Coordinates of C-alpha atoms in Angstrom, one line a residue:
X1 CA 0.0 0.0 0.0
X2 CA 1.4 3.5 -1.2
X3 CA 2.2 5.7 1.5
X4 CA -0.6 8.5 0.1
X5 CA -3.6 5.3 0.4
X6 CA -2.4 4.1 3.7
X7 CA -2.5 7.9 5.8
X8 CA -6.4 8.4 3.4
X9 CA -7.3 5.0 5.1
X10 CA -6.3 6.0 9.0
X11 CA -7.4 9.7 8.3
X12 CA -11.3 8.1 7.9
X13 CA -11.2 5.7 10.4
X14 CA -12.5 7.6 13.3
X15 CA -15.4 9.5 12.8
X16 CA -14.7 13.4 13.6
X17 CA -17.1 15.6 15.4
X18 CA -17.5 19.7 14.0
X19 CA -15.4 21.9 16.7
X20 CA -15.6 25.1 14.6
X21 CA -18.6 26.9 13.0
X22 CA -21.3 25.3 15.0
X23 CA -24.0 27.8 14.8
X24 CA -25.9 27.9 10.8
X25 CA -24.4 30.4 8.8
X26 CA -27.2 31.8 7.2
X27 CA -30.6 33.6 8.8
X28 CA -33.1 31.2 7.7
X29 CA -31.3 28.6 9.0
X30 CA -30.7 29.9 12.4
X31 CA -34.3 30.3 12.9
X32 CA -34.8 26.7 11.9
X33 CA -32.0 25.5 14.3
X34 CA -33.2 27.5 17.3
X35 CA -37.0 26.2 16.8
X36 CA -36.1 22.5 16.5
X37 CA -33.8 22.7 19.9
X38 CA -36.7 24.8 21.7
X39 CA -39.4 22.4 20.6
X40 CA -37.8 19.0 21.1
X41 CA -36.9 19.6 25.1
X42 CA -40.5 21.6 25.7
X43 CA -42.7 19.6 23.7
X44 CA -41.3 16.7 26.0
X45 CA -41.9 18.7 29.3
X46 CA -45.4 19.6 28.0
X47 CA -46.4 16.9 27.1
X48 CA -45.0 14.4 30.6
X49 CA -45.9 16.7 33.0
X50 CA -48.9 18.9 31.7
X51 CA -51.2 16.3 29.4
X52 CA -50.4 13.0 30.3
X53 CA -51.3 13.5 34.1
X54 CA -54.7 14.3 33.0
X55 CA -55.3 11.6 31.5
X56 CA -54.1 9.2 33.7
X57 CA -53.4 9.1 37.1
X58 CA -50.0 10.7 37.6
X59 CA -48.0 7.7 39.6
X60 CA -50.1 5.2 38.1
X61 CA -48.7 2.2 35.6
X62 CA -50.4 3.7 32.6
X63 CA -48.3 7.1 33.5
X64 CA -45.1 5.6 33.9
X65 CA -45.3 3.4 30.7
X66 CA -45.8 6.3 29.0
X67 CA -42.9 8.3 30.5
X68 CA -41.0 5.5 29.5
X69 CA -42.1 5.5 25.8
X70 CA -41.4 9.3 25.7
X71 CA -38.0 9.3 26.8
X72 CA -37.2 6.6 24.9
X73 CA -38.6 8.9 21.6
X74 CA -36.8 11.8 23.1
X75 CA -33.4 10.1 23.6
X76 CA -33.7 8.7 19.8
X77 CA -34.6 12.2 18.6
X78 CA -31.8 14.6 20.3
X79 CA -29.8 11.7 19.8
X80 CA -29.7 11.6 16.2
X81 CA -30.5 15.5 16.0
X82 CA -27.0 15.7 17.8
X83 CA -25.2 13.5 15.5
X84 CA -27.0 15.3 12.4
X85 CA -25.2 18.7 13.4
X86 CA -22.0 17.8 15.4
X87 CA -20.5 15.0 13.1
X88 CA -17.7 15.8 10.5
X89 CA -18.6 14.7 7.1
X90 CA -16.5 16.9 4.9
X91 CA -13.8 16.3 2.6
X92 CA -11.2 18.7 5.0
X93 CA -9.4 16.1 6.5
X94 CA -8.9 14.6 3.3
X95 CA -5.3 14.7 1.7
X96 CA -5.3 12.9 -1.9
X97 CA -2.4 13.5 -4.6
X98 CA -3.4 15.9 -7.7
X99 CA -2.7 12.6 -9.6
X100 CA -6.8 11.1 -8.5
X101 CA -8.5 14.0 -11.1
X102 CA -9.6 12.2 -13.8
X103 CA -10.7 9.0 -11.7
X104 CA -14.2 10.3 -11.1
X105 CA -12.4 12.7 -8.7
X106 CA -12.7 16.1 -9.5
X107 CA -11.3 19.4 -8.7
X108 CA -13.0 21.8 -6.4
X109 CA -11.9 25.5 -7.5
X110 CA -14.0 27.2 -4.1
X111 CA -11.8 24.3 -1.6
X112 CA -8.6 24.6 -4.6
X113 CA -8.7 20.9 -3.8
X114 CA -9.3 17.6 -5.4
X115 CA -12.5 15.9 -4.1
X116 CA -13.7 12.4 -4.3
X117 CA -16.9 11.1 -6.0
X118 CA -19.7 12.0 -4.4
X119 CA -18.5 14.4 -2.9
X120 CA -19.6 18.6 -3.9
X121 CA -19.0 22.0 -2.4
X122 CA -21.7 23.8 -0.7
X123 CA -21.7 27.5 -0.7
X124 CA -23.4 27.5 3.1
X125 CA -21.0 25.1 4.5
X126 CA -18.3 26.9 2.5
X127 CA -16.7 23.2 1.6
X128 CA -17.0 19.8 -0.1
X129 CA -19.2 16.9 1.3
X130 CA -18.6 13.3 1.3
X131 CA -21.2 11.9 -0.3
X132 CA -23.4 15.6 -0.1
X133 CA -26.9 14.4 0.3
X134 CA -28.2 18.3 0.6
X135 CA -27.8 21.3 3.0
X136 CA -30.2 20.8 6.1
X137 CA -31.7 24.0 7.3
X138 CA -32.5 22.5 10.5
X139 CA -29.0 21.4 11.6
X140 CA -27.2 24.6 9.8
X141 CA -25.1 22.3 7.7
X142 CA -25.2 19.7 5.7
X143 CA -26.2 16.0 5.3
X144 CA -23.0 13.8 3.7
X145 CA -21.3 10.3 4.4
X146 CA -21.0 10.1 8.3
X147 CA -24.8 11.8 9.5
X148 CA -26.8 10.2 6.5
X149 CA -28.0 7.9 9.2
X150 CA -28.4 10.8 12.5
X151 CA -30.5 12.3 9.8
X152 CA -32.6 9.7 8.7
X153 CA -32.9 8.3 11.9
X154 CA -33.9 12.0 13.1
X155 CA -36.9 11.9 10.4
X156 CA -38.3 8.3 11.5
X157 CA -38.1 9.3 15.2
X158 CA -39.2 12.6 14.9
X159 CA -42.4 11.1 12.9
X160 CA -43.4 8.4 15.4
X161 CA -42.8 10.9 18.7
X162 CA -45.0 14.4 16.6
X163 CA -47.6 11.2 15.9
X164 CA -47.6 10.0 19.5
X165 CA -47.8 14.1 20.8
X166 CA -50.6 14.6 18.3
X167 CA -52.5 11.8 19.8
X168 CA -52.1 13.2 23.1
X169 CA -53.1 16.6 22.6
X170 CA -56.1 15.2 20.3
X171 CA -57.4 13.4 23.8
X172 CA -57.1 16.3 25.7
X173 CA -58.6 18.4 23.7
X174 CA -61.5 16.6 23.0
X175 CA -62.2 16.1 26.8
X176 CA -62.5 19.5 27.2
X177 CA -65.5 21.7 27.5
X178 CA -66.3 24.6 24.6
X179 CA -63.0 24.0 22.8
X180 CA -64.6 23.4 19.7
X181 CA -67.0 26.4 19.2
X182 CA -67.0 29.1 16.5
X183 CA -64.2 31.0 18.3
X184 CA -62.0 28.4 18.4
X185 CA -61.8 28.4 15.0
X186 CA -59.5 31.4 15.7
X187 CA -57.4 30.1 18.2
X188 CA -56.5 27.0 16.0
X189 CA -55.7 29.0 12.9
X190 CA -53.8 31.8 15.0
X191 CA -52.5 29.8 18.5
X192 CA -49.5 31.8 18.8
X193 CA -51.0 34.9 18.1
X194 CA -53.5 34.1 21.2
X195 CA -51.0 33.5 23.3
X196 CA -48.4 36.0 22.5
X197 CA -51.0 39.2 22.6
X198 CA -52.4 37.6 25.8
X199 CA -56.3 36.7 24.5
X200 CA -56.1 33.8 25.8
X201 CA -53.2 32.4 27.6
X202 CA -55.0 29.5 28.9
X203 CA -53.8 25.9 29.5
X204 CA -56.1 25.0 26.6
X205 CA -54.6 27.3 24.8
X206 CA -51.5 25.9 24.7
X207 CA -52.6 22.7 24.0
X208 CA -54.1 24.2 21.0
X209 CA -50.3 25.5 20.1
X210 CA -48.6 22.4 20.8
X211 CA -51.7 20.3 18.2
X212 CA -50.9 22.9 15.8
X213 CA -47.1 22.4 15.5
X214 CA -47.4 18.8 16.1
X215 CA -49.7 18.7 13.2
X216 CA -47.7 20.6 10.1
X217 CA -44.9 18.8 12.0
X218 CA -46.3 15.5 11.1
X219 CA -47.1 16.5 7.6
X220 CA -43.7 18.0 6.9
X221 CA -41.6 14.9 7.8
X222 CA -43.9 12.1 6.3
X223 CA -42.9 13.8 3.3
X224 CA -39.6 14.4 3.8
X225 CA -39.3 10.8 5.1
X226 CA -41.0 8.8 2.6
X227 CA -38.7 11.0 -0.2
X228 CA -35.8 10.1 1.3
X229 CA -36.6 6.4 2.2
X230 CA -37.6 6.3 -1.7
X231 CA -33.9 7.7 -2.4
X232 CA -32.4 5.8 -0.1
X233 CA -33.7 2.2 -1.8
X234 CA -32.5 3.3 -4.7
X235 CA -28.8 3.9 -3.4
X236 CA -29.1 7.9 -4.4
X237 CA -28.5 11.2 -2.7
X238 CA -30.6 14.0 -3.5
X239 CA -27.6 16.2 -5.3
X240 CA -27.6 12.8 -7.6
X241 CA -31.4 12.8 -8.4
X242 CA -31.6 15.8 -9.8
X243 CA -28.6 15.4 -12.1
X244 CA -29.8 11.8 -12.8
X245 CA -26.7 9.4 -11.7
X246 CA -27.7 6.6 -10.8
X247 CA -24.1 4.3 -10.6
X248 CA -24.7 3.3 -7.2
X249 CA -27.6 0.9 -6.9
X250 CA -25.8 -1.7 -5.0
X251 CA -29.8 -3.3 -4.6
X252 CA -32.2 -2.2 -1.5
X253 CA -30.6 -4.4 1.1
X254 CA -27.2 -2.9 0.2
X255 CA -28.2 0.5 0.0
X256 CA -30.1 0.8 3.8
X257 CA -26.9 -0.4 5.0
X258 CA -24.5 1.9 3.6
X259 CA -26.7 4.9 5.5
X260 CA -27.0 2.6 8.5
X261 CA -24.2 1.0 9.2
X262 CA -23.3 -2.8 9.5
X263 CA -25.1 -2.4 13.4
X264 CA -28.1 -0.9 11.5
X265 CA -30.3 -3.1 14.3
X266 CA -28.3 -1.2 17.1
X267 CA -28.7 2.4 15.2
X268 CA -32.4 1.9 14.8
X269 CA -32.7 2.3 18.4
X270 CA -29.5 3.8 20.4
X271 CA -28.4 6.9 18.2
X272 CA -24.9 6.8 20.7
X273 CA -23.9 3.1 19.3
X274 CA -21.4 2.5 17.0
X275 CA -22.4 1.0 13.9
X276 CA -19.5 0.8 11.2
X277 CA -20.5 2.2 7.3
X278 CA -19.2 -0.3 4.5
X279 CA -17.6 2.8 2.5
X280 CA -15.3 5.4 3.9
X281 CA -17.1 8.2 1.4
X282 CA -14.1 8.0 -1.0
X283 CA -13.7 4.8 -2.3
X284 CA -17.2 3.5 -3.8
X285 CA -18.5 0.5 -5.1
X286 CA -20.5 0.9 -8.5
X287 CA -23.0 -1.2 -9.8
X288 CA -20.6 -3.0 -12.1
X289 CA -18.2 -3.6 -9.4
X290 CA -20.8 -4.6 -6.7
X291 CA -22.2 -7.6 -8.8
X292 CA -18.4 -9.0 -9.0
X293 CA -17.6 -7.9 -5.4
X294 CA -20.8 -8.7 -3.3
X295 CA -20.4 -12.8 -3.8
X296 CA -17.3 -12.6 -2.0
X297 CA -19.0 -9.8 1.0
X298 CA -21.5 -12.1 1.6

């Protein structure tokens, strides 16, 4: 092994976590950041100690199975959330001789580097990706190699615990007294507005909020998540959709596992585990070179 190969190898080893440059870059994306890390610990607060007392007895089996159940959901969803923003996936750390160009590496004039395939700048992150899946507004950078998985593990959490919240606040609601009149027509289009001029400020009220958010919440990432699941099955990134590549089908099984991880079992449910990616995001099997490799794999 040339010298060059073997220092690329250890360099990607160890997956590296973001020290600099934390906070989004760009406006719209800071107000997407600050929402999702206000939402996630008070929508949990909300919903353990304000709804689910009344409707079950606070103390009782029922309440405690359910605590359970939502700190499992939160755990899964900061988990991944955290990986999504903190982990390293671009090409910086990445030292490759000139010589690569031509090997479906190509040169980055914005980095004045050579990058691997799959791999693209982005203007936001100001540098190349490893396998650049797109720019994530919520997490302020971008979705590559080494957080595919925090991020579509972060979707399929985030879905079941805005499904479970929306179920919740749905019960409550519905229990109430003169919540659904002619007037609260208003507070359901406008429950911020109620709250924030002080019309009504009422625990109801914020229910009504909470059903709102959960709501377009829900909506928002069953799309997202069924688009990406689709792209995913089809071993694609989003960047390669819309130019059409498509040279890294390695079939369905193959293609959940290199977002996943070998331990996909153990990433489904513990965003902290370790579970070891079949590519290091420079060297990448095809699907020529999968159908003569994958015999001996397996």
């Amino acid at each position: 092994m040339k010298i060059s190969e073997y220092l690329l190898s250890c360099q990607l080893k160890m997956v590296r976590l973001r020290k600099k440059k934390l906070l989004p870059g760009q406006m719209s994306d800071v107000g997407a950041f600050l929402f999702v890390c206000f939402m996630i610990p008070f929508t949990f607060l909300w919903e353990i100690f304000f709804i689910t007392p009344e409707l079950y007895k606070e103390g009782g089996e029922m309440w405690y199975l359910h605590v359970v159940l939502g700190t499992i959901m939160l755990v899964n969803i900061a988990g991944n959330f955290l990986g999504l923003w903190l982990v390293d996936t671009s090409t910086r750390h990445i030292v490759v001789p000139s010589k690569k160009i031509g090997e479906n590496w190509h040169y980055c004039a914005s980095c004045e580097a050579v990058a691997p395939p799959r791999s693209w700048h982005c203007n936001v992150c100001n540098t190349c990706i490893l396998k650049r899946e797109h720019h994530c507004m919520f997490a302020g950078y971008c979705v590559g190699h080494y957080n595919h998985r925090y991020f579509l593990l972060f979707l399929a959490w985030l879905w079941v615990g805005v499904l479970y919240c929306i179920y919740f606040n749905t019960t409550y609601l519905w229990n109430m007294e003169g919540v659904f009149s002619f007037y609260a027509v208003l507070k359901f289009i406008f429950p911020l507005i109620m709250i924030m001029t002080g019309v009504d400020m009422s625990t109801a009220q914020v229910a009504i909020f909470f059903w709102s958010v959960h709501v377009a919440a829900f909506l928002l990432v069953s799309v997202l998540l069924v688009y990406h699941i689709h792209l995913i099955y089809h071993g694609k990134t989003t960047f390669e959709s819309n130019r059409r590549i498509a040279n890294y089908d390695l079939g369905w099984k193959q293609n959940f596992i290199e977002v996943l991880g070998k331990s996909w079992k153990l990433a489904l449910i513990w965003p902290f585990g370790k579970s070891k990616l079949p590519h290091n995001g420079v060297d990448w099997d095809t699907e020529a070179t999968w159908k003569l490799e994958a015999p001996k794999n397996r």
